[in-house]
């Protein structure tokens, strides 16, 4: 089966067979397909789509491209979570230790930044010494010992997704429902979790722009999970403004640290508690979702969630006892409100793109991310501002260009009339 024949079949709109999909995934895993052939088929899939059956075969082949973690020796129900990606979306970093502090094991296989959206792995790697390259044995041992491990795709854990993900990132083939569903679900199935919670982002800074697409993606992932015997809940959540205040790797880790200390921004804490409550309740560690929320809130304020985060970072080779000296950007400057009024919109996409331009994202597969750069919002939607108020602070390693400054200022829409605070959770699919 030559790669070019499989590529041409998808280009011409045919559904691929299980064998053709297996050949594609094998080609990514053993290196027998070139990057340009993999990228061409990914783009053909992006344009022509895949049937639910093709998507299920693709997910299965990706999951089996490496080891599926056997966590049967870890007592209790294991729970994992994943986001479809957004701007300022650092939820996994505070959420995982919050949930583990409630007694629920969390084995998590995460991803890097994709396009304008950030990734858990890049954020964790911004902590000096912290590694996300865990062997399957170390991954399982760590979940057993401290309840939590967060790993990236490696040569042994979903290797096919590692390469497909990196190629999609730089070839414009990210926002495809079947490609996102299989990329996410292959990792979640390989992590060995029994319960999976998904955060499907919708809006300007998300890959899904409409509620219809977000619902379709949610249903597809829930169905794939169920066909593997997993319990899956998808939350559809707002990404029409960045989540929390910080965008950029270290800045987001610092915000996660503050959230774990009970001092996080309201939208971030709410989302962590809402998703966390589903995870804790489904794992049988709280009799109701409401009881789970209380447990999570308590752990944010009694130091247990932060202590679990610090233990997890130490287990993965890093150290973050406090935030002293953690952010070391060379150039720091502010963007100010050009007029008085209320913040109606903070378009997440230009904020994400500006962060990439500052060095916080990748333009090619081998680009190295600058962990120090990013943007911290000073306002959220609904805030009243007067002319000259700070809208955002930019952290950079080189002088900030006028174009970046302007893009950030123009991401804010300021209007005369008061604006309400939008809800963070827009729907749930089970
Ligand atoms: N997260 C993933 O892991 N994969 C995608 O394709 C998008 C978001």
PDB file of C-alpha atoms and ligand atoms in Angstrom, residues 82-85 111 114 161 165 168 174 179-180 183-184 187 207, ligand 1:
ATOM      1  CA  UNK A  82      -8.301  17.129  28.412  1.00  0.00           C
ATOM      2  CA  UNK A  83      -9.111  20.411  26.718  1.00  0.00           C
ATOM      3  CA  UNK A  84      -9.543  21.036  23.006  1.00  0.00           C
ATOM      4  CA  UNK A  85      -7.308  24.089  23.486  1.00  0.00           C
ATOM      5  CA  UNK A 111      -0.235  17.892  24.531  1.00  0.00           C
ATOM      6  CA  UNK A 114      -1.196  23.978  19.049  1.00  0.00           C
ATOM      7  CA  UNK A 161      -0.001  11.428  17.921  1.00  0.00           C
ATOM      8  CA  UNK A 165       0.217  16.713  16.439  1.00  0.00           C
ATOM      9  CA  UNK A 168      -0.793  19.635  12.236  1.00  0.00           C
ATOM     10  CA  UNK A 174      -5.630  21.638  13.538  1.00  0.00           C
ATOM     11  CA  UNK A 179      -8.484  14.909  13.888  1.00  0.00           C
ATOM     12  CA  UNK A 180      -9.062  16.647  17.215  1.00  0.00           C
ATOM     13  CA  UNK A 183      -5.826  13.017  18.866  1.00  0.00           C
ATOM     14  CA  UNK A 184      -7.454  13.678  22.228  1.00  0.00           C
ATOM     15  CA  UNK A 187      -4.142   9.973  24.512  1.00  0.00           C
ATOM     16  CA  UNK A 207     -10.802  25.724  17.303  1.00  0.00           C
TER      17      UNK A 207
HETATM   18  N1  LIG B   1      -5.664  18.769  21.951  1.00  0.00           N
HETATM   19  C1  LIG B   1      -5.154  17.604  21.442  1.00  0.00           C
HETATM   20  O1  LIG B   1      -4.596  16.804  22.169  1.00  0.00           O
HETATM   21  N2  LIG B   1      -5.274  17.381  20.145  1.00  0.00           N
HETATM   22  C2  LIG B   1      -5.902  18.235  19.307  1.00  0.00           C
HETATM   23  O2  LIG B   1      -5.991  17.938  18.132  1.00  0.00           O
HETATM   24  C3  LIG B   1      -6.419  19.430  19.826  1.00  0.00           C
HETATM   25  C4  LIG B   1      -6.285  19.686  21.164  1.00  0.00           C
END
